[in-house]
Amino acid sequence: TLMNALPFGEIFVEVGPQQPQQPREEVSVSALKRRNLYLPCSSGTSGADSFPVRAKLSQAGVWSEQVGVKMNDLWRAKGVSEVVYQQELELSSHPTGAAAAGVNLVLVGRFAIRFEAPVWISDRTNLPSNCRLEIRHQRQKLPSQAGITLLPARCVE
């Protein structure tokens, strides 16, 4: 199960077998929704084997680095509150000229992967309609929608 715990937008996820000759599956999951996914295992697959996962925030976005998720880790979690594994990804909504937001890939529950933004800010300034608050990182615009901006990883350290 893929879960999108981001406060807005779709997340695009590519998962697949470790063997390059087998096709990978690309799916999208709407904000605050989940999507079940079936990944067939080859006959030689063991629990120590991993499969690649990567993500992006829009069709035009750049894929994140690839993360290897171990089958054993997916099986190990008992409930949705138990975090077995967490990996920080940097996701951008545009191919160029946009800053990357920090999004965590978290293994929770049995066979469940959740994508979450641990740090985001909501615009509550009540500015006039001809003005808007825009938050940037290193002079580049961060992913934002409807007054919510996803912040970069480690922005509050």
PDB file of C-alpha atoms in Angstrom:
ATOM      1  CA  THR A   1       0.000   0.000   0.000  1.00  0.00           C
ATOM      2  CA  LEU A   2       1.282   3.454  -0.908  1.00  0.00           C
ATOM      3  CA  MET A   3       0.041   6.312   1.294  1.00  0.00           C
ATOM      4  CA  ASN A   4       0.323   9.997   0.432  1.00  0.00           C
ATOM      5  CA  ALA A   5       0.353  11.920   3.721  1.00  0.00           C
ATOM      6  CA  LEU A   6       1.358  15.191   2.060  1.00  0.00           C
ATOM      7  CA  PRO A   7      -0.980  18.137   2.760  1.00  0.00           C
ATOM      8  CA  PHE A   8      -1.582  18.793  -0.961  1.00  0.00           C
ATOM      9  CA  GLY A   9      -1.082  17.415  -4.451  1.00  0.00           C
ATOM     10  CA  GLU A  10      -0.347  14.078  -5.993  1.00  0.00           C
ATOM     11  CA  ILE A  11       2.839  12.144  -5.493  1.00  0.00           C
ATOM     12  CA  PHE A  12       4.168  10.014  -8.333  1.00  0.00           C
ATOM     13  CA  VAL A  13       5.921   6.828  -7.254  1.00  0.00           C
ATOM     14  CA  GLU A  14       7.903   4.326  -9.284  1.00  0.00           C
ATOM     15  CA  VAL A  15       8.427   0.872  -7.797  1.00  0.00           C
ATOM     16  CA  GLY A  16       9.634  -2.287  -9.345  1.00  0.00           C
ATOM     17  CA  PRO A  17      11.711  -5.406  -9.243  1.00  0.00           C
ATOM     18  CA  GLN A  18      15.459  -5.279  -8.769  1.00  0.00           C
ATOM     19  CA  GLN A  19      16.061  -6.913 -12.168  1.00  0.00           C
ATOM     20  CA  PRO A  20      16.431  -4.195 -14.835  1.00  0.00           C
ATOM     21  CA  GLN A  21      14.815  -6.324 -17.549  1.00  0.00           C
ATOM     22  CA  GLN A  22      11.494  -6.460 -15.654  1.00  0.00           C
ATOM     23  CA  PRO A  23       9.149  -3.475 -15.989  1.00  0.00           C
ATOM     24  CA  ARG A  24       8.680  -1.022 -13.154  1.00  0.00           C
ATOM     25  CA  GLU A  25       5.319   0.416 -12.250  1.00  0.00           C
ATOM     26  CA  GLU A  26       4.631   4.158 -12.015  1.00  0.00           C
ATOM     27  CA  VAL A  27       1.546   5.188 -10.050  1.00  0.00           C
ATOM     28  CA  SER A  28       0.152   8.415  -8.652  1.00  0.00           C
ATOM     29  CA  VAL A  29      -1.505   8.830  -5.273  1.00  0.00           C
ATOM     30  CA  SER A  30      -3.655  11.868  -4.443  1.00  0.00           C
ATOM     31  CA  ALA A  31      -3.083  13.902  -1.279  1.00  0.00           C
ATOM     32  CA  LEU A  32      -4.178  12.180   1.929  1.00  0.00           C
ATOM     33  CA  LYS A  33      -5.143   9.022   0.011  1.00  0.00           C
ATOM     34  CA  ARG A  34      -3.788   5.498  -0.293  1.00  0.00           C
ATOM     35  CA  ARG A  35      -3.379   3.140  -3.214  1.00  0.00           C
ATOM     36  CA  ASN A  36      -2.920  -0.596  -3.131  1.00  0.00           C
ATOM     37  CA  LEU A  37      -0.272  -2.021  -5.388  1.00  0.00           C
ATOM     38  CA  TYR A  38       0.670  -5.579  -6.252  1.00  0.00           C
ATOM     39  CA  LEU A  39       4.304  -6.365  -6.966  1.00  0.00           C
ATOM     40  CA  PRO A  40       4.927  -9.924  -8.103  1.00  0.00           C
ATOM     41  CA  CYS A  41       8.098 -11.482  -6.727  1.00  0.00           C
ATOM     42  CA  SER A  42      10.300 -13.694  -8.819  1.00  0.00           C
ATOM     43  CA  SER A  43      10.874 -17.261  -7.649  1.00  0.00           C
ATOM     44  CA  GLY A  44      14.384 -16.452  -6.420  1.00  0.00           C
ATOM     45  CA  THR A  45      13.322 -13.507  -4.243  1.00  0.00           C
ATOM     46  CA  SER A  46      14.156 -13.703  -0.540  1.00  0.00           C
ATOM     47  CA  GLY A  47      13.206 -11.468   2.372  1.00  0.00           C
ATOM     48  CA  ALA A  48      16.665  -9.890   2.303  1.00  0.00           C
ATOM     49  CA  ASP A  49      16.126  -8.748  -1.287  1.00  0.00           C
ATOM     50  CA  SER A  50      15.079  -5.179  -1.938  1.00  0.00           C
ATOM     51  CA  PHE A  51      13.172  -3.373  -4.641  1.00  0.00           C
ATOM     52  CA  PRO A  52      13.782   0.185  -5.849  1.00  0.00           C
ATOM     53  CA  VAL A  53      11.424   3.059  -5.017  1.00  0.00           C
ATOM     54  CA  ARG A  54      11.639   6.666  -6.154  1.00  0.00           C
ATOM     55  CA  ALA A  55       9.179   9.565  -6.200  1.00  0.00           C
ATOM     56  CA  LYS A  56       8.409  13.022  -7.591  1.00  0.00           C
ATOM     57  CA  LEU A  57       5.836  15.729  -6.805  1.00  0.00           C
ATOM     58  CA  SER A  58       4.488  16.290 -10.326  1.00  0.00           C
ATOM     59  CA  GLN A  59       4.596  14.813 -13.821  1.00  0.00           C
ATOM     60  CA  ALA A  60       7.153  17.465 -14.761  1.00  0.00           C
ATOM     61  CA  GLY A  61       9.163  17.004 -11.561  1.00  0.00           C
ATOM     62  CA  VAL A  62      12.523  15.316 -11.232  1.00  0.00           C
ATOM     63  CA  TRP A  63      12.699  11.793  -9.787  1.00  0.00           C
ATOM     64  CA  SER A  64      14.231  11.505  -6.339  1.00  0.00           C
ATOM     65  CA  GLU A  65      17.199   9.305  -5.668  1.00  0.00           C
ATOM     66  CA  GLN A  66      16.318   5.632  -5.702  1.00  0.00           C
ATOM     67  CA  VAL A  67      15.812   3.922  -2.340  1.00  0.00           C
ATOM     68  CA  GLY A  68      16.092   0.157  -1.893  1.00  0.00           C
ATOM     69  CA  VAL A  69      13.251  -1.152   0.296  1.00  0.00           C
ATOM     70  CA  LYS A  70      13.884  -4.578   1.825  1.00  0.00           C
ATOM     71  CA  MET A  71      11.110  -7.156   1.728  1.00  0.00           C
ATOM     72  CA  ASN A  72      11.909  -8.119   5.358  1.00  0.00           C
ATOM     73  CA  ASP A  73      11.339  -4.541   6.512  1.00  0.00           C
ATOM     74  CA  LEU A  74       7.922  -4.429   4.820  1.00  0.00           C
ATOM     75  CA  TRP A  75       6.927  -7.646   6.565  1.00  0.00           C
ATOM     76  CA  ARG A  76       8.318  -6.690  10.003  1.00  0.00           C
ATOM     77  CA  ALA A  77       5.996  -3.806  10.928  1.00  0.00           C
ATOM     78  CA  LYS A  78       3.028  -4.780  13.096  1.00  0.00           C
ATOM     79  CA  GLY A  79       0.810  -1.666  12.996  1.00  0.00           C
ATOM     80  CA  VAL A  80       0.567   1.740  11.317  1.00  0.00           C
ATOM     81  CA  SER A  81       2.071   3.509  14.332  1.00  0.00           C
ATOM     82  CA  GLU A  82       5.268   1.446  14.212  1.00  0.00           C
ATOM     83  CA  VAL A  83       7.990   2.912  12.003  1.00  0.00           C
ATOM     84  CA  VAL A  84      10.388   0.233  10.782  1.00  0.00           C
ATOM     85  CA  TYR A  85      12.437   2.283   8.333  1.00  0.00           C
ATOM     86  CA  GLN A  86      12.586   5.921   7.281  1.00  0.00           C
ATOM     87  CA  GLN A  87      14.462   7.547   4.410  1.00  0.00           C
ATOM     88  CA  GLU A  88      14.574  11.245   3.618  1.00  0.00           C
ATOM     89  CA  LEU A  89      13.990  12.232  -0.020  1.00  0.00           C
ATOM     90  CA  GLU A  90      14.314  15.602  -1.710  1.00  0.00           C
ATOM     91  CA  LEU A  91      11.400  16.221  -4.075  1.00  0.00           C
ATOM     92  CA  SER A  92      10.835  19.115  -6.443  1.00  0.00           C
ATOM     93  CA  SER A  93       7.692  19.924  -8.376  1.00  0.00           C
ATOM     94  CA  HIS A  94       9.522  21.456 -11.369  1.00  0.00           C
ATOM     95  CA  PRO A  95      12.465  20.169 -13.419  1.00  0.00           C
ATOM     96  CA  THR A  96      14.458  23.401 -13.112  1.00  0.00           C
ATOM     97  CA  GLY A  97      14.402  26.512 -10.975  1.00  0.00           C
ATOM     98  CA  ALA A  98      12.596  25.041  -7.976  1.00  0.00           C
ATOM     99  CA  ALA A  99      13.857  24.134  -4.531  1.00  0.00           C
ATOM    100  CA  ALA A 100      13.385  20.622  -3.205  1.00  0.00           C
ATOM    101  CA  ALA A 101      11.127  19.847  -0.273  1.00  0.00           C
ATOM    102  CA  GLY A 102      12.058  17.293   2.353  1.00  0.00           C
ATOM    103  CA  VAL A 103       9.722  14.298   2.108  1.00  0.00           C
ATOM    104  CA  ASN A 104      10.132  11.131   4.143  1.00  0.00           C
ATOM    105  CA  LEU A 105       9.543   7.640   2.800  1.00  0.00           C
ATOM    106  CA  VAL A 106       8.395   5.689   5.867  1.00  0.00           C
ATOM    107  CA  LEU A 107       7.649   1.986   6.173  1.00  0.00           C
ATOM    108  CA  VAL A 108       4.633   1.684   8.472  1.00  0.00           C
ATOM    109  CA  GLY A 109       2.279  -1.204   9.000  1.00  0.00           C
ATOM    110  CA  ARG A 110       2.639  -4.450   7.150  1.00  0.00           C
ATOM    111  CA  PHE A 111       3.506  -3.843   3.486  1.00  0.00           C
ATOM    112  CA  ALA A 112       2.752  -0.090   3.702  1.00  0.00           C
ATOM    113  CA  ILE A 113       4.882   2.815   2.492  1.00  0.00           C
ATOM    114  CA  ARG A 114       3.894   6.340   3.570  1.00  0.00           C
ATOM    115  CA  PHE A 115       5.213   9.567   2.044  1.00  0.00           C
ATOM    116  CA  GLU A 116       5.057  12.459   4.514  1.00  0.00           C
ATOM    117  CA  ALA A 117       6.322  16.028   4.783  1.00  0.00           C
ATOM    118  CA  PRO A 118       7.595  16.507   8.330  1.00  0.00           C
ATOM    119  CA  VAL A 119       8.046  20.269   7.973  1.00  0.00           C
ATOM    120  CA  TRP A 120       5.642  22.615   6.188  1.00  0.00           C
ATOM    121  CA  ILE A 121       4.212  26.055   6.791  1.00  0.00           C
ATOM    122  CA  SER A 122       0.722  27.421   6.324  1.00  0.00           C
ATOM    123  CA  ASP A 123       0.134  31.039   5.283  1.00  0.00           C
ATOM    124  CA  ARG A 124      -2.166  32.640   7.870  1.00  0.00           C
ATOM    125  CA  THR A 125      -1.099  36.240   7.213  1.00  0.00           C
ATOM    126  CA  ASN A 126      -4.461  37.350   5.795  1.00  0.00           C
ATOM    127  CA  LEU A 127      -2.747  39.520   3.192  1.00  0.00           C
ATOM    128  CA  PRO A 128      -4.866  41.489   0.698  1.00  0.00           C
ATOM    129  CA  SER A 129      -5.854  39.548  -2.441  1.00  0.00           C
ATOM    130  CA  ASN A 130      -3.297  41.391  -4.595  1.00  0.00           C
ATOM    131  CA  CYS A 131      -0.450  40.167  -2.317  1.00  0.00           C
ATOM    132  CA  ARG A 132       0.821  36.716  -1.429  1.00  0.00           C
ATOM    133  CA  LEU A 133       3.460  35.163   0.744  1.00  0.00           C
ATOM    134  CA  GLU A 134       6.087  33.178  -1.152  1.00  0.00           C
ATOM    135  CA  ILE A 135       8.746  31.160   0.646  1.00  0.00           C
ATOM    136  CA  ARG A 136      12.020  30.404  -1.079  1.00  0.00           C
ATOM    137  CA  HIS A 137      15.096  28.354  -0.328  1.00  0.00           C
ATOM    138  CA  GLN A 138      18.400  29.497  -1.838  1.00  0.00           C
ATOM    139  CA  ARG A 139      16.381  31.901  -4.026  1.00  0.00           C
ATOM    140  CA  GLN A 140      14.334  29.080  -5.513  1.00  0.00           C
ATOM    141  CA  LYS A 141      10.602  28.632  -5.030  1.00  0.00           C
ATOM    142  CA  LEU A 142       9.489  25.756  -2.801  1.00  0.00           C
ATOM    143  CA  PRO A 143       6.536  23.470  -3.667  1.00  0.00           C
ATOM    144  CA  SER A 144       3.406  25.338  -2.594  1.00  0.00           C
ATOM    145  CA  GLN A 145      -0.337  25.187  -3.067  1.00  0.00           C
ATOM    146  CA  ALA A 146      -3.324  26.940  -1.442  1.00  0.00           C
ATOM    147  CA  GLY A 147      -1.158  28.694   1.141  1.00  0.00           C
ATOM    148  CA  ILE A 148       0.753  25.579   2.232  1.00  0.00           C
ATOM    149  CA  THR A 149       4.474  25.355   1.476  1.00  0.00           C
ATOM    150  CA  LEU A 150       6.571  22.217   1.889  1.00  0.00           C
ATOM    151  CA  LEU A 151       9.926  23.104   3.457  1.00  0.00           C
ATOM    152  CA  PRO A 152      13.361  21.611   2.786  1.00  0.00           C
ATOM    153  CA  ALA A 153      14.768  18.837   4.922  1.00  0.00           C
ATOM    154  CA  ARG A 154      16.621  20.009   8.023  1.00  0.00           C
ATOM    155  CA  CYS A 155      15.347  23.586   7.625  1.00  0.00           C
ATOM    156  CA  VAL A 156      14.850  24.052  11.356  1.00  0.00           C
ATOM    157  CA  GLU A 157      18.149  22.579  12.573  1.00  0.00           C
TER     158      GLU A 157
END
